[in-house]
Coordinates of C-alpha atoms and ligand atoms in Angstrom, one line a residue:
X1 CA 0.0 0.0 0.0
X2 CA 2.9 2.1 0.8
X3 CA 4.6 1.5 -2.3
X4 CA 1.4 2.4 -4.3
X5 CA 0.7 5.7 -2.5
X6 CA 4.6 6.8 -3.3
X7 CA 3.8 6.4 -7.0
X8 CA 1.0 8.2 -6.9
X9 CA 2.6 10.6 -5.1
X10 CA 5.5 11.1 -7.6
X11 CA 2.9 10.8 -10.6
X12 CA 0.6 13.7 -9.3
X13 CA 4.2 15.5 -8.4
X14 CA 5.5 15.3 -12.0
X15 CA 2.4 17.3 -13.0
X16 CA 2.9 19.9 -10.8
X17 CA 6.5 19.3 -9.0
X18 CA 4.7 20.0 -5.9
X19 CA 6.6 17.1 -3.7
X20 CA 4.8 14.5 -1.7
X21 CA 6.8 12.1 -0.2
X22 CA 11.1 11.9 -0.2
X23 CA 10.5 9.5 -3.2
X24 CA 8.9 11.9 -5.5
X25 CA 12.0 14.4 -5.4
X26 CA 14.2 12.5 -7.7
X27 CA 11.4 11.8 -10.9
X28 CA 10.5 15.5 -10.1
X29 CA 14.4 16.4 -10.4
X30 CA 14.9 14.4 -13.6
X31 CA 12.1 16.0 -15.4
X32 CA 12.6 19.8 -14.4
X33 CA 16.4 18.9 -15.8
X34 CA 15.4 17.0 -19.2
X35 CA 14.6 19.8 -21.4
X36 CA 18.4 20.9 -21.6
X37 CA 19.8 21.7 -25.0
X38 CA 22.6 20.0 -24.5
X39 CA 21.9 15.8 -24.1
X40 CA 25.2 15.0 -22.9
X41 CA 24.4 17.6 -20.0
X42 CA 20.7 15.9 -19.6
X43 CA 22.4 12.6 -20.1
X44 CA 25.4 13.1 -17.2
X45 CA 23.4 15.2 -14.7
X46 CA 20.2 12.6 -14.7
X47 CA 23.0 9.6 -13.5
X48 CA 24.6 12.0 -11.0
X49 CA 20.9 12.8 -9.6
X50 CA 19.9 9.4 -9.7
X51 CA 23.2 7.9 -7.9
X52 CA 23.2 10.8 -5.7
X53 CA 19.8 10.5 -4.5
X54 CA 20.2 6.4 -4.2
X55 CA 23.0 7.2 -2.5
X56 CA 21.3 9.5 1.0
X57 CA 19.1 6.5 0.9
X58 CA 21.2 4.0 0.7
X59 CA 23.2 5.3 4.0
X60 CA 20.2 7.2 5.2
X61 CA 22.2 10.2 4.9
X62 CA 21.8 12.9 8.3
X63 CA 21.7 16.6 8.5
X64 CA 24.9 16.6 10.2
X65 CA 26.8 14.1 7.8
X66 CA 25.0 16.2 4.5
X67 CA 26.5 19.6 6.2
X68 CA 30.0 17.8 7.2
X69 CA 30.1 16.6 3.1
X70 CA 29.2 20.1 2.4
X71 CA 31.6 21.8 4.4
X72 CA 34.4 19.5 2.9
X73 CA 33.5 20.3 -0.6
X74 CA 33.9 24.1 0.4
X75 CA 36.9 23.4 1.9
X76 CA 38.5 21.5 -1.0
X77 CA 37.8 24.9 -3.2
X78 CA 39.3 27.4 -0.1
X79 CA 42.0 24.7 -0.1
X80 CA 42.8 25.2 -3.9
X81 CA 45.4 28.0 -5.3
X82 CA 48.1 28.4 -7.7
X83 CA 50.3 25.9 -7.0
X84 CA 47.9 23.6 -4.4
X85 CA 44.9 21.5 -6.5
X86 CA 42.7 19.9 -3.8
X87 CA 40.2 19.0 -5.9
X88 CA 42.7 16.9 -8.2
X89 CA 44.1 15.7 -5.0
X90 CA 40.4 14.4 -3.6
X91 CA 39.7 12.7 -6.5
X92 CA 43.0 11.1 -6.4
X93 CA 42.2 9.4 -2.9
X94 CA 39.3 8.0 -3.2
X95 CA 40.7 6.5 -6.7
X96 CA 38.3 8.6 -9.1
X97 CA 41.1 9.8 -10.8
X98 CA 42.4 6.6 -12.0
X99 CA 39.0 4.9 -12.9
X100 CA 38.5 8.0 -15.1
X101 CA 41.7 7.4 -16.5
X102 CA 41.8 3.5 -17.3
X103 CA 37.9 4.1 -18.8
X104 CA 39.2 6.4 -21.0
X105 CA 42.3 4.2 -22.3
X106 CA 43.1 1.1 -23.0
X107 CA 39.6 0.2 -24.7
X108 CA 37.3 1.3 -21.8
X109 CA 39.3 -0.2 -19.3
X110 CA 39.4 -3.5 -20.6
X111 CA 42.9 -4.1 -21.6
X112 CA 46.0 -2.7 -20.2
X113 CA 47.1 0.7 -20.7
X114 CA 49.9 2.7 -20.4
X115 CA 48.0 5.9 -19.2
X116 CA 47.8 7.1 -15.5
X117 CA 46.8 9.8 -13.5
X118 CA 47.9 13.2 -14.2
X119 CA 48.3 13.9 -10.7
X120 CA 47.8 17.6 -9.3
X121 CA 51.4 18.8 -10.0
X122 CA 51.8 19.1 -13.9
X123 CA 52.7 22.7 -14.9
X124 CA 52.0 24.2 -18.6
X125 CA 55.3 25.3 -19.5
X126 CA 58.5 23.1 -18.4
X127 CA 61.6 24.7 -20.0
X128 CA 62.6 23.0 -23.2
X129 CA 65.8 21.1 -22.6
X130 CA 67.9 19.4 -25.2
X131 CA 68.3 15.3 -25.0
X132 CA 71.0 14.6 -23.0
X133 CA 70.5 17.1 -20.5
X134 CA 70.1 17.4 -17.2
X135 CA 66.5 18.4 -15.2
X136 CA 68.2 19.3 -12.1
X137 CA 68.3 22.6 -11.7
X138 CA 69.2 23.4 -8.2
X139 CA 71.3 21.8 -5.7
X140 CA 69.3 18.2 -5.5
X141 CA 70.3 15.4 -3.6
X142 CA 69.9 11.8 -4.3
X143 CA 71.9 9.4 -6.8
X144 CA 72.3 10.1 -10.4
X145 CA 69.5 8.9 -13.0
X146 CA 70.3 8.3 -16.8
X147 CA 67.1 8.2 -18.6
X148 CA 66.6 6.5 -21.8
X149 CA 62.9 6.3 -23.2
X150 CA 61.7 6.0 -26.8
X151 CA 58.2 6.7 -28.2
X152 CA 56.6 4.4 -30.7
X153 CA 53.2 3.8 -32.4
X154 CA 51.5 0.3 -31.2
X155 CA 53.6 -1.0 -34.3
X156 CA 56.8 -0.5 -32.5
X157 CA 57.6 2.2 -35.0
X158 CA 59.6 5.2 -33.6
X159 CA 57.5 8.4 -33.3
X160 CA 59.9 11.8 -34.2
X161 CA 58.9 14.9 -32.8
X162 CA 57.2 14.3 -29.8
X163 CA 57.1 16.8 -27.2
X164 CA 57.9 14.8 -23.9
X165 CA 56.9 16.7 -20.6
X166 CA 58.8 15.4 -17.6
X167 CA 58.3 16.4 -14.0
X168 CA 58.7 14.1 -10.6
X169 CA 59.4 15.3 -6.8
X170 CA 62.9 15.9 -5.3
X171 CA 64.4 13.0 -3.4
X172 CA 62.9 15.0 -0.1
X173 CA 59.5 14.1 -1.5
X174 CA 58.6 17.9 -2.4
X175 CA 57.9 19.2 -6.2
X176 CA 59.4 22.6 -6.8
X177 CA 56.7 24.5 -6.9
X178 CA 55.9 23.2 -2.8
X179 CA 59.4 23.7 -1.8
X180 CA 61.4 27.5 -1.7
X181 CA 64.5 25.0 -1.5
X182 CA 64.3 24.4 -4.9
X183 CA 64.5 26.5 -8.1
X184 CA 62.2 27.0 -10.5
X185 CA 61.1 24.1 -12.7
X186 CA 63.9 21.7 -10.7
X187 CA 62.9 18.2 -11.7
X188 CA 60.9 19.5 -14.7
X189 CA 62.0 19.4 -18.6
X190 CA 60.4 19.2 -22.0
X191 CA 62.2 17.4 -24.6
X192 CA 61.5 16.2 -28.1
X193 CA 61.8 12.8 -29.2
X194 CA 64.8 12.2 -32.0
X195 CA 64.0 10.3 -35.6
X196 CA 64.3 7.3 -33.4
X197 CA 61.7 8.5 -31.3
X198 CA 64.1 8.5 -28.1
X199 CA 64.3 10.7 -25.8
X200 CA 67.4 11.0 -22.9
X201 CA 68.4 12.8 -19.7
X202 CA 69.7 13.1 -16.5
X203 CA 68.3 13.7 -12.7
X204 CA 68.5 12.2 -9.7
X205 CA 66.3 8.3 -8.6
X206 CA 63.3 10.1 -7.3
X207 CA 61.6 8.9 -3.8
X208 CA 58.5 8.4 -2.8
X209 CA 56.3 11.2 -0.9
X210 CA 53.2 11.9 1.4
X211 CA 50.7 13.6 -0.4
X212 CA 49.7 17.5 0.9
X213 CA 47.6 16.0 4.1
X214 CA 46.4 19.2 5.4
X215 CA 43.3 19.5 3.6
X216 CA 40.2 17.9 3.3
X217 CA 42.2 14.5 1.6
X218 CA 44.2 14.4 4.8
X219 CA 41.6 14.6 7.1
X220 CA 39.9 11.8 5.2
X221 CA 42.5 9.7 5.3
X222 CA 43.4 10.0 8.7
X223 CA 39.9 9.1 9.6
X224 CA 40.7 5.9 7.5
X225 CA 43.4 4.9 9.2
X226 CA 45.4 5.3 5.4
X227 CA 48.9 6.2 5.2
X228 CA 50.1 9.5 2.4
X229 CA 52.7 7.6 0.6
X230 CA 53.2 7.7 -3.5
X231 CA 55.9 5.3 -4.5
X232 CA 58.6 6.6 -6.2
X233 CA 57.7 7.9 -9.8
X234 CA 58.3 9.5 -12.4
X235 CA 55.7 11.9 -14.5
X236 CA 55.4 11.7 -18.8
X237 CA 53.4 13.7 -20.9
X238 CA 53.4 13.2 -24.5
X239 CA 52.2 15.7 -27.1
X240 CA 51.9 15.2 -30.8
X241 CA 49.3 16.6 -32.9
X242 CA 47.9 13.0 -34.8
X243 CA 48.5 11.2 -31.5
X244 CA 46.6 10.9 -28.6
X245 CA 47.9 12.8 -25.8
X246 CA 49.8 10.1 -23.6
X247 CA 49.7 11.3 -19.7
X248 CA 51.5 8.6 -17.6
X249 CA 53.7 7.6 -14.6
X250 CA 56.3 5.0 -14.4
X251 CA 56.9 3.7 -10.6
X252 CA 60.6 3.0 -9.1
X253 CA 60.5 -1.5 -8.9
X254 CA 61.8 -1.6 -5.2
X255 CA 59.7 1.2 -3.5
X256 CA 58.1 -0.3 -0.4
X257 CA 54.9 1.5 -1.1
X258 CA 54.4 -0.4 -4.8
X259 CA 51.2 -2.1 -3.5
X260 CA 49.5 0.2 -1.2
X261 CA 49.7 3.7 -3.9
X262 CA 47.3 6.0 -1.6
X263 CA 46.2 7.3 -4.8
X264 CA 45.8 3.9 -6.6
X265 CA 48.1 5.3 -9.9
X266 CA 49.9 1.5 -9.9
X267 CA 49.1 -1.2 -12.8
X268 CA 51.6 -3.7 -13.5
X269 CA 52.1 -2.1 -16.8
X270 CA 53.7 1.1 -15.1
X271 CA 56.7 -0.7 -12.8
X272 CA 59.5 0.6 -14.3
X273 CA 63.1 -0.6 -14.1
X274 CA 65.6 1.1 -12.5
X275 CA 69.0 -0.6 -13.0
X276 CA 71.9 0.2 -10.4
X277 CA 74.6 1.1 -12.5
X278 CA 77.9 -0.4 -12.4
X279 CA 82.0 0.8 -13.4
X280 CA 82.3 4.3 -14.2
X281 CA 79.0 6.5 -14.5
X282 CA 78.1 7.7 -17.7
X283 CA 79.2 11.8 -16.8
X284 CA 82.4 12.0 -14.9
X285 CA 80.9 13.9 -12.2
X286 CA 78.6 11.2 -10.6
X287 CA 79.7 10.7 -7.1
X288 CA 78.4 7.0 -5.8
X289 CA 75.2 4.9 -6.6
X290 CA 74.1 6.0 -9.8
X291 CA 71.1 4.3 -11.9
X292 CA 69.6 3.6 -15.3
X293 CA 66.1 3.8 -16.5
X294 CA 64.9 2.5 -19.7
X295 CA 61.2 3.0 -20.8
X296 CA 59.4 2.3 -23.8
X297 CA 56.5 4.5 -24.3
X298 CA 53.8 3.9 -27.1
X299 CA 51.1 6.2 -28.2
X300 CA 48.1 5.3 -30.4
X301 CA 46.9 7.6 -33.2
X302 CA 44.2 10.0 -32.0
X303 CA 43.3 13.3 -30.9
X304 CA 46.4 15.4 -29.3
X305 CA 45.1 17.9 -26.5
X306 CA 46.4 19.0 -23.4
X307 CA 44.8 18.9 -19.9
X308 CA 44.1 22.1 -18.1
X309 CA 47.1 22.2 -15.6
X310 CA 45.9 21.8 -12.2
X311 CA 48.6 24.4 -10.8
X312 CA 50.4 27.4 -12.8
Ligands
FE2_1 FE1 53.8 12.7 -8.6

């Protein structure tokens, strides 16, 4: 009987989006929202209404847990500034970020791919730096890395003239733009791929690092008993107009945080492998451990575009 009098309810409320009962609000939503001119608008916003709405029922959502949600979402925006992206950053914890990613490559998720996570620390313009050269450019400590990666299509063929952003945090587990230590753009280069599609250069074996934990992710994660750590990575973009813009991150093999990613960027596809080096360095100057990386990258024909950067 129940049952019956809700649907009346929501069928006399679609008539005049009066509201009867808590289950007429959501057919009452959907329909003031289906006339938009835009049906990918009318398409997304109808799932996030309906999910959202399942979703107060499902937990039979309080006033005081719907204002604490509220006040977090505020606080991610007051959180976020030029070189801070808390939004990026939430995402990133709860592991949004990376189902995004993997349904948008790798054939819906579905195979494996070689994309991951932009992350909340990719800046617009990295200096362009010749192959060969080095990224550090301040005082850095940590032991020498020589980088050798090569583009291809999925044919194995060598792709010229890609543009190949590079950026990863300092071995004290800060990016420049979080740390007056370092100067601008340390641990970030741009550098264009060769006719054999390689790409080479020289920094330091990067570590691993808590993510920012004095926002709104930290607090979550602290209520969840969940420790900040990234393992040790490296970040690639890959631009070339007739090529789909490749955005990836290739993890350091014997990081002790490999399984347990707080922002779930790690697939199998992505363990890198980061050779100690042995004899004499390849620059004279190298002073102890020093290590090797070798990476093939491959990018599929397709749209090039850039993401907006989450940081200036
Ligand atoms: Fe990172």
């Amino acid at each position: 009987m129940a049952a019956k009098e809700a649907a009346v309810g929501a069928e006399q409320a679609l008539r005049s989006h009066i509201i009867e009962t808590q289950e007429a609000v959501t057919p009452v939503v959907l329909d003031a929202m289906s006339r938009a001119p835009n049906a990918r608008l009318t398409e997304v916003m109808a799932s996030f209404v309906r999910h959202m709405h399942a979703f107060a029922r499902d937990v039979r959502l309080t006033e005081e847990e719907f204002e604490l949600g509220l006040d977090a979402l505020n606080r991610i925006g007051q959180a976020t500034n030029d070189s801070h992206n808390e939004a990026v950053l939430f995402s990133d914890v709860i592991g949004f970020s990376t189902l995004v990613c993997l349904l948008n490559n790798g054939q819906n998720g579905a195979t494996e791919t070689a994309a991951a996570l932009l992350g909340p620390f990719w800046r617009m313009h990295s200096p362009a730096t010749p192959n060969g050269g080095s990224i550090i450019r301040s005082e850095t400590p940590g032991p020498a890395l020589f980088a050798n990666c090569r583009v291809t299509d999925p044919d194995g063929r060598p792709i010229a003239g890609v543009e190949v952003d590079v950026w990863q945090a300092s071995p004290v587990g800060l990016y420049e733009n979080q740390d007056p230590g370092q100067a601008e753009m340390n641990l970030r280069g741009k550098f264009t791929t060769d006719a054999t599609g390689c790409i080479a250069f020289r920094s330091v074996k990067p570590a691993g690092y808590p993510v920012p934990t004095d926002g709104p992710a930290g607090d979550l994660l602290r209520a969840q008993q969940r420790h900040p750590y990234r393992p040790a990575h490296l970040h690639f973009l890959g631009f070339k107009p007739g090529y789909k813009t490749l955005i990836t991150q290739v993890f350091v093999d014997d990081d002790q945080h490999l399984e347990s990613d707080v922002v779930f960027g790690v697939t199998r596809h992505l363990i890198g492998d980061f050779r100690l080096g042995t004899g004499p360095a390849p620059e004279p100057d190298v002073e102890g451990p020093w290590y090797l990386f070798d990476y093939v990258f491959v990018m599929e024909p397709g749209e090039a575009k850039l993401p907006a950067p989450p940081i200036r």
